[in-house]
Amino acid sequence: MNFHVYNRELFVETIKITGVASSSLVLVGDTETIQLASTFDTPAESLIIGPFVPLSAE
Amino acid sequence: MLQRTSCVDNINIKIVSFASTVQLGDSCIINGLSTALAVQREIEVFYGNEGNLSSYRIFSEPIPFLPITEPFTYSRQNPNPLIKVNKIDIIGISSSSLLHVGNSRNVSMEARIKHIRQLQPTPRNNEGAEEQGQK
């Protein structure tokens, strides 16, 4: 694959964002590589219904 | 290689928290990592020493990256080497996140979140009342 990029005029008036969270990225500029990874675990057994048991200590 | 210049007139941020960064200017390597235990409890009881990340697999398991196998050539030209933004408006930047104005080379960000909900056992009569209410 041959990929040619011509960067002509780029003029943005307003960027409006509510939240940038959990290792997210807002980039105004150029970069060579971006690598993003995310895991979010909320399995069935993470819903604990029963008498309160504290999590294991640090 | 001729680089592009980023020009932002106005930046407005309310909160930058939990190891987040606002980077103005160029950078070379960025590595961001955020690990979080998100615990929701029906009863507000929280001990200060709770939460051992190493006892959950999600915080240690590798996240595989597929290698790019396709042959690939890339070239770029910048007839207008300017990125212009008038205004950036952000309410919150949190948990190892990043606002970057300028060029970078290698960016790698990672987030691992374990979500646990702890609810009270519901009495039988309440369940019945809720079902009736829904009808």
PDB file of C-alpha atoms in Angstrom:
ATOM      1  CA  MET A   1       0.000   0.000   0.000  1.00  0.00           C
ATOM      2  CA  ASN A   2       1.216   3.477  -0.921  1.00  0.00           C
ATOM      3  CA  PHE A   3      -0.055   6.229   1.305  1.00  0.00           C
ATOM      4  CA  HIS A   4       0.568   9.864   0.338  1.00  0.00           C
ATOM      5  CA  VAL A   5      -0.606  12.707   2.551  1.00  0.00           C
ATOM      6  CA  TYR A   6      -0.815  16.381   1.568  1.00  0.00           C
ATOM      7  CA  ASN A   7      -1.486  18.590   4.565  1.00  0.00           C
ATOM      8  CA  ARG A   8      -3.108  21.743   3.249  1.00  0.00           C
ATOM      9  CA  GLU A   9      -4.995  24.327   5.260  1.00  0.00           C
ATOM     10  CA  LEU A  10      -6.247  23.092   8.666  1.00  0.00           C
ATOM     11  CA  PHE A  11      -8.100  25.726  10.661  1.00  0.00           C
ATOM     12  CA  VAL A  12     -10.409  24.673  13.488  1.00  0.00           C
ATOM     13  CA  GLU A  13     -12.558  27.284  15.204  1.00  0.00           C
ATOM     14  CA  THR A  14     -13.583  25.643  18.504  1.00  0.00           C
ATOM     15  CA  ILE A  15     -12.965  22.262  20.152  1.00  0.00           C
ATOM     16  CA  LYS A  16     -15.425  21.639  22.968  1.00  0.00           C
ATOM     17  CA  ILE A  17     -14.950  18.537  25.147  1.00  0.00           C
ATOM     18  CA  THR A  18     -16.728  17.514  28.342  1.00  0.00           C
ATOM     19  CA  GLY A  19     -14.228  14.955  29.602  1.00  0.00           C
ATOM     20  CA  VAL A  20     -10.945  13.307  28.674  1.00  0.00           C
ATOM     21  CA  ALA A  21     -10.485  10.289  30.940  1.00  0.00           C
ATOM     22  CA  SER A  22      -8.776   6.926  31.496  1.00  0.00           C
ATOM     23  CA  SER A  23      -5.523   7.341  29.555  1.00  0.00           C
ATOM     24  CA  SER A  24      -7.190   9.177  26.675  1.00  0.00           C
ATOM     25  CA  LEU A  25      -5.467  11.614  24.393  1.00  0.00           C
ATOM     26  CA  VAL A  26      -6.304  14.903  22.693  1.00  0.00           C
ATOM     27  CA  LEU A  27      -3.574  15.818  20.229  1.00  0.00           C
ATOM     28  CA  VAL A  28      -3.300  19.029  18.253  1.00  0.00           C
ATOM     29  CA  GLY A  29      -0.302  18.216  16.118  1.00  0.00           C
ATOM     30  CA  ASP A  30       1.429  15.333  14.379  1.00  0.00           C
ATOM     31  CA  THR A  31       2.824  12.090  15.710  1.00  0.00           C
ATOM     32  CA  GLU A  32       4.448   9.000  14.272  1.00  0.00           C
ATOM     33  CA  THR A  33       2.835   6.270  16.352  1.00  0.00           C
ATOM     34  CA  ILE A  34      -0.110   6.051  18.716  1.00  0.00           C
ATOM     35  CA  GLN A  35      -0.799   2.921  20.724  1.00  0.00           C
ATOM     36  CA  LEU A  36      -3.910   2.784  22.897  1.00  0.00           C
ATOM     37  CA  ALA A  37      -5.005  -0.098  25.110  1.00  0.00           C
ATOM     38  CA  SER A  38      -7.886  -0.369  27.513  1.00  0.00           C
ATOM     39  CA  THR A  39      -9.442  -3.123  29.578  1.00  0.00           C
ATOM     40  CA  PHE A  40     -12.635  -2.745  31.553  1.00  0.00           C
ATOM     41  CA  ASP A  41     -13.745  -5.695  33.649  1.00  0.00           C
ATOM     42  CA  THR A  42     -17.228  -5.887  35.110  1.00  0.00           C
ATOM     43  CA  PRO A  43     -18.171  -9.558  35.030  1.00  0.00           C
ATOM     44  CA  ALA A  44     -21.238 -11.101  36.632  1.00  0.00           C
ATOM     45  CA  GLU A  45     -19.334 -12.029  39.762  1.00  0.00           C
ATOM     46  CA  SER A  46     -18.372  -8.386  40.257  1.00  0.00           C
ATOM     47  CA  LEU A  47     -21.989  -7.677  41.177  1.00  0.00           C
ATOM     48  CA  ILE A  48     -21.984  -8.740  44.807  1.00  0.00           C
ATOM     49  CA  ILE A  49     -25.391  -8.840  46.459  1.00  0.00           C
ATOM     50  CA  GLY A  50     -25.119  -9.882  50.078  1.00  0.00           C
ATOM     51  CA  PRO A  51     -23.739  -8.887  53.431  1.00  0.00           C
ATOM     52  CA  PHE A  52     -20.996  -6.267  53.109  1.00  0.00           C
ATOM     53  CA  VAL A  53     -17.479  -7.702  52.853  1.00  0.00           C
ATOM     54  CA  PRO A  54     -14.616  -5.227  52.442  1.00  0.00           C
ATOM     55  CA  LEU A  55     -12.143  -5.754  49.593  1.00  0.00           C
ATOM     56  CA  SER A  56      -8.780  -7.324  50.365  1.00  0.00           C
ATOM     57  CA  ALA A  57      -6.418  -4.833  51.982  1.00  0.00           C
ATOM     58  CA  GLU A  58      -3.463  -3.174  50.220  1.00  0.00           C
TER      59      GLU A  58
ATOM     60  CA  MET B   1      11.400  16.226   7.613  1.00  0.00           C
ATOM     61  CA  LEU B   2       9.693  19.599   7.853  1.00  0.00           C
ATOM     62  CA  GLN B   3       7.335  19.646  10.779  1.00  0.00           C
ATOM     63  CA  ARG B   4       4.015  21.321  11.168  1.00  0.00           C
ATOM     64  CA  THR B   5       3.384  24.003  13.751  1.00  0.00           C
ATOM     65  CA  SER B   6       0.342  23.916  16.035  1.00  0.00           C
ATOM     66  CA  CYS B   7      -1.154  27.225  17.049  1.00  0.00           C
ATOM     67  CA  VAL B   8      -3.926  27.437  19.652  1.00  0.00           C
ATOM     68  CA  ASP B   9      -5.119  30.898  20.672  1.00  0.00           C
ATOM     69  CA  ASN B  10      -7.192  29.985  23.690  1.00  0.00           C
ATOM     70  CA  ILE B  11      -7.254  26.998  26.091  1.00  0.00           C
ATOM     71  CA  ASN B  12      -9.837  26.743  28.833  1.00  0.00           C
ATOM     72  CA  ILE B  13      -9.735  23.745  31.228  1.00  0.00           C
ATOM     73  CA  LYS B  14     -11.558  23.458  34.534  1.00  0.00           C
ATOM     74  CA  ILE B  15      -9.933  20.383  36.109  1.00  0.00           C
ATOM     75  CA  VAL B  16      -6.764  18.403  35.430  1.00  0.00           C
ATOM     76  CA  SER B  17      -6.507  15.525  37.885  1.00  0.00           C
ATOM     77  CA  PHE B  18      -5.052  12.068  38.680  1.00  0.00           C
ATOM     78  CA  ALA B  19      -1.660  12.243  36.915  1.00  0.00           C
ATOM     79  CA  SER B  20      -3.025  13.962  33.815  1.00  0.00           C
ATOM     80  CA  THR B  21      -0.884  16.266  31.705  1.00  0.00           C
ATOM     81  CA  VAL B  22      -1.305  19.380  29.609  1.00  0.00           C
ATOM     82  CA  GLN B  23       1.674  19.398  27.265  1.00  0.00           C
ATOM     83  CA  LEU B  24       2.370  22.579  25.302  1.00  0.00           C
ATOM     84  CA  GLY B  25       5.191  22.065  22.837  1.00  0.00           C
ATOM     85  CA  ASP B  26       6.773  19.071  21.157  1.00  0.00           C
ATOM     86  CA  SER B  27       7.558  15.788  22.851  1.00  0.00           C
ATOM     87  CA  CYS B  28       9.247  12.539  21.914  1.00  0.00           C
ATOM     88  CA  ILE B  29       7.948   9.647  24.001  1.00  0.00           C
ATOM     89  CA  ILE B  30       4.746   9.534  26.027  1.00  0.00           C
ATOM     90  CA  ASN B  31       3.757   6.558  28.138  1.00  0.00           C
ATOM     91  CA  GLY B  32       0.533   6.800  30.117  1.00  0.00           C
ATOM     92  CA  LEU B  33      -0.858   4.176  32.497  1.00  0.00           C
ATOM     93  CA  SER B  34      -3.992   4.304  34.606  1.00  0.00           C
ATOM     94  CA  THR B  35      -5.202   1.523  36.889  1.00  0.00           C
ATOM     95  CA  ALA B  36      -8.428   1.935  38.801  1.00  0.00           C
ATOM     96  CA  LEU B  37     -10.717  -0.031  41.070  1.00  0.00           C
ATOM     97  CA  ALA B  38     -14.176   1.443  40.583  1.00  0.00           C
ATOM     98  CA  VAL B  39     -16.259   0.337  43.545  1.00  0.00           C
ATOM     99  CA  GLN B  40     -19.917   1.252  43.896  1.00  0.00           C
ATOM    100  CA  ARG B  41     -21.588   0.530  47.213  1.00  0.00           C
ATOM    101  CA  GLU B  42     -25.200   0.871  48.191  1.00  0.00           C
ATOM    102  CA  ILE B  43     -24.099   1.615  51.746  1.00  0.00           C
ATOM    103  CA  GLU B  44     -21.382   4.234  52.011  1.00  0.00           C
ATOM    104  CA  VAL B  45     -18.770   2.326  53.986  1.00  0.00           C
ATOM    105  CA  PHE B  46     -15.200   2.696  52.702  1.00  0.00           C
ATOM    106  CA  TYR B  47     -12.077   1.700  54.628  1.00  0.00           C
ATOM    107  CA  GLY B  48      -8.935   3.599  53.695  1.00  0.00           C
ATOM    108  CA  ASN B  49      -6.739   0.553  53.157  1.00  0.00           C
ATOM    109  CA  GLU B  50      -8.992  -1.415  50.802  1.00  0.00           C
ATOM    110  CA  GLY B  51      -8.145  -2.550  47.300  1.00  0.00           C
ATOM    111  CA  ASN B  52      -5.230  -4.771  46.356  1.00  0.00           C
ATOM    112  CA  LEU B  53      -4.633  -4.432  42.619  1.00  0.00           C
ATOM    113  CA  SER B  54      -2.400  -7.509  42.371  1.00  0.00           C
ATOM    114  CA  SER B  55      -5.255  -9.792  43.435  1.00  0.00           C
ATOM    115  CA  TYR B  56      -7.144  -9.018  40.213  1.00  0.00           C
ATOM    116  CA  ARG B  57      -5.919 -10.545  36.963  1.00  0.00           C
ATOM    117  CA  ILE B  58      -7.055  -7.600  34.836  1.00  0.00           C
ATOM    118  CA  PHE B  59      -4.228  -5.453  36.213  1.00  0.00           C
ATOM    119  CA  SER B  60      -1.468  -7.876  35.232  1.00  0.00           C
ATOM    120  CA  GLU B  61      -2.673  -9.701  32.109  1.00  0.00           C
ATOM    121  CA  PRO B  62      -0.967  -8.607  28.891  1.00  0.00           C
ATOM    122  CA  ILE B  63      -3.031  -6.757  26.282  1.00  0.00           C
ATOM    123  CA  PRO B  64      -1.997  -8.225  22.939  1.00  0.00           C
ATOM    124  CA  PHE B  65      -1.186  -5.953  20.023  1.00  0.00           C
ATOM    125  CA  LEU B  66      -1.513  -7.355  16.524  1.00  0.00           C
ATOM    126  CA  PRO B  67       1.539  -6.583  14.406  1.00  0.00           C
ATOM    127  CA  ILE B  68       1.044  -4.758  11.082  1.00  0.00           C
ATOM    128  CA  THR B  69       1.895  -7.328   8.426  1.00  0.00           C
ATOM    129  CA  GLU B  70       0.770  -5.419   5.334  1.00  0.00           C
ATOM    130  CA  PRO B  71       3.604  -3.838   3.316  1.00  0.00           C
ATOM    131  CA  PHE B  72       3.208  -0.113   3.713  1.00  0.00           C
ATOM    132  CA  THR B  73       4.947   2.989   2.379  1.00  0.00           C
ATOM    133  CA  TYR B  74       4.113   6.428   3.627  1.00  0.00           C
ATOM    134  CA  SER B  75       5.065   9.905   2.494  1.00  0.00           C
ATOM    135  CA  ARG B  76       3.731  13.295   3.395  1.00  0.00           C
ATOM    136  CA  GLN B  77       4.029  16.852   2.218  1.00  0.00           C
ATOM    137  CA  ASN B  78       2.948  19.939   4.095  1.00  0.00           C
ATOM    138  CA  PRO B  79       2.039  22.702   1.625  1.00  0.00           C
ATOM    139  CA  ASN B  80       0.576  24.651   4.553  1.00  0.00           C
ATOM    140  CA  PRO B  81       2.596  23.657   7.656  1.00  0.00           C
ATOM    141  CA  LEU B  82       0.201  25.196  10.191  1.00  0.00           C
ATOM    142  CA  ILE B  83      -2.544  23.660  12.356  1.00  0.00           C
ATOM    143  CA  LYS B  84      -4.635  26.477  13.689  1.00  0.00           C
ATOM    144  CA  VAL B  85      -7.218  26.175  16.458  1.00  0.00           C
ATOM    145  CA  ASN B  86      -8.963  29.198  17.867  1.00  0.00           C
ATOM    146  CA  LYS B  87     -10.325  27.776  21.120  1.00  0.00           C
ATOM    147  CA  ILE B  88     -10.153  24.538  23.128  1.00  0.00           C
ATOM    148  CA  ASP B  89     -12.770  24.153  25.830  1.00  0.00           C
ATOM    149  CA  ILE B  90     -12.466  21.142  28.168  1.00  0.00           C
ATOM    150  CA  ILE B  91     -14.240  20.598  31.468  1.00  0.00           C
ATOM    151  CA  GLY B  92     -12.111  17.767  32.873  1.00  0.00           C
ATOM    152  CA  ILE B  93      -8.953  15.794  32.123  1.00  0.00           C
ATOM    153  CA  SER B  94      -8.529  12.789  34.397  1.00  0.00           C
ATOM    154  CA  SER B  95      -6.737   9.488  35.064  1.00  0.00           C
ATOM    155  CA  SER B  96      -3.437   9.734  33.144  1.00  0.00           C
ATOM    156  CA  SER B  97      -5.036  11.517  30.208  1.00  0.00           C
ATOM    157  CA  LEU B  98      -3.333  14.075  28.052  1.00  0.00           C
ATOM    158  CA  LEU B  99      -3.951  17.296  26.169  1.00  0.00           C
ATOM    159  CA  HIS B 100      -1.042  17.803  23.799  1.00  0.00           C
ATOM    160  CA  VAL B 101      -0.501  20.861  21.638  1.00  0.00           C
ATOM    161  CA  GLY B 102       2.506  20.217  19.442  1.00  0.00           C
ATOM    162  CA  ASN B 103       4.164  17.284  17.749  1.00  0.00           C
ATOM    163  CA  SER B 104       5.147  13.968  19.255  1.00  0.00           C
ATOM    164  CA  ARG B 105       6.800  10.780  18.103  1.00  0.00           C
ATOM    165  CA  ASN B 106       5.699   7.695  20.047  1.00  0.00           C
ATOM    166  CA  VAL B 107       2.565   7.789  22.151  1.00  0.00           C
ATOM    167  CA  SER B 108       1.394   4.788  24.148  1.00  0.00           C
ATOM    168  CA  MET B 109      -1.511   4.941  26.571  1.00  0.00           C
ATOM    169  CA  GLU B 110      -3.062   2.202  28.672  1.00  0.00           C
ATOM    170  CA  ALA B 111      -6.083   2.043  31.000  1.00  0.00           C
ATOM    171  CA  ARG B 112      -7.179  -0.848  33.208  1.00  0.00           C
ATOM    172  CA  ILE B 113     -10.388  -0.585  35.193  1.00  0.00           C
ATOM    173  CA  LYS B 114     -12.027  -3.133  37.477  1.00  0.00           C
ATOM    174  CA  HIS B 115     -15.627  -2.313  38.242  1.00  0.00           C
ATOM    175  CA  ILE B 116     -17.275  -3.854  41.308  1.00  0.00           C
ATOM    176  CA  ARG B 117     -20.775  -3.206  42.577  1.00  0.00           C
ATOM    177  CA  GLN B 118     -21.769  -4.204  46.088  1.00  0.00           C
ATOM    178  CA  LEU B 119     -25.480  -4.124  46.796  1.00  0.00           C
ATOM    179  CA  GLN B 120     -27.574  -4.938  49.826  1.00  0.00           C
ATOM    180  CA  PRO B 121     -29.719  -8.048  49.755  1.00  0.00           C
ATOM    181  CA  THR B 122     -33.234  -6.850  48.872  1.00  0.00           C
ATOM    182  CA  PRO B 123     -36.123  -7.966  51.109  1.00  0.00           C
ATOM    183  CA  ARG B 124     -38.872  -9.971  49.334  1.00  0.00           C
ATOM    184  CA  ASN B 125     -41.731  -7.485  49.987  1.00  0.00           C
ATOM    185  CA  ASN B 126     -39.842  -4.609  48.376  1.00  0.00           C
ATOM    186  CA  GLU B 127     -39.307  -6.608  45.178  1.00  0.00           C
ATOM    187  CA  GLY B 128     -43.050  -7.280  44.998  1.00  0.00           C
ATOM    188  CA  ALA B 129     -43.830  -3.596  45.495  1.00  0.00           C
ATOM    189  CA  GLU B 130     -41.442  -2.612  42.689  1.00  0.00           C
ATOM    190  CA  GLU B 131     -43.001  -5.113  40.272  1.00  0.00           C
ATOM    191  CA  GLN B 132     -46.462  -3.762  40.994  1.00  0.00           C
ATOM    192  CA  GLY B 133     -45.232  -0.233  40.455  1.00  0.00           C
ATOM    193  CA  GLN B 134     -43.856  -1.133  37.030  1.00  0.00           C
ATOM    194  CA  LYS B 135     -47.190  -2.564  35.915  1.00  0.00           C
TER     195      LYS B 135
END
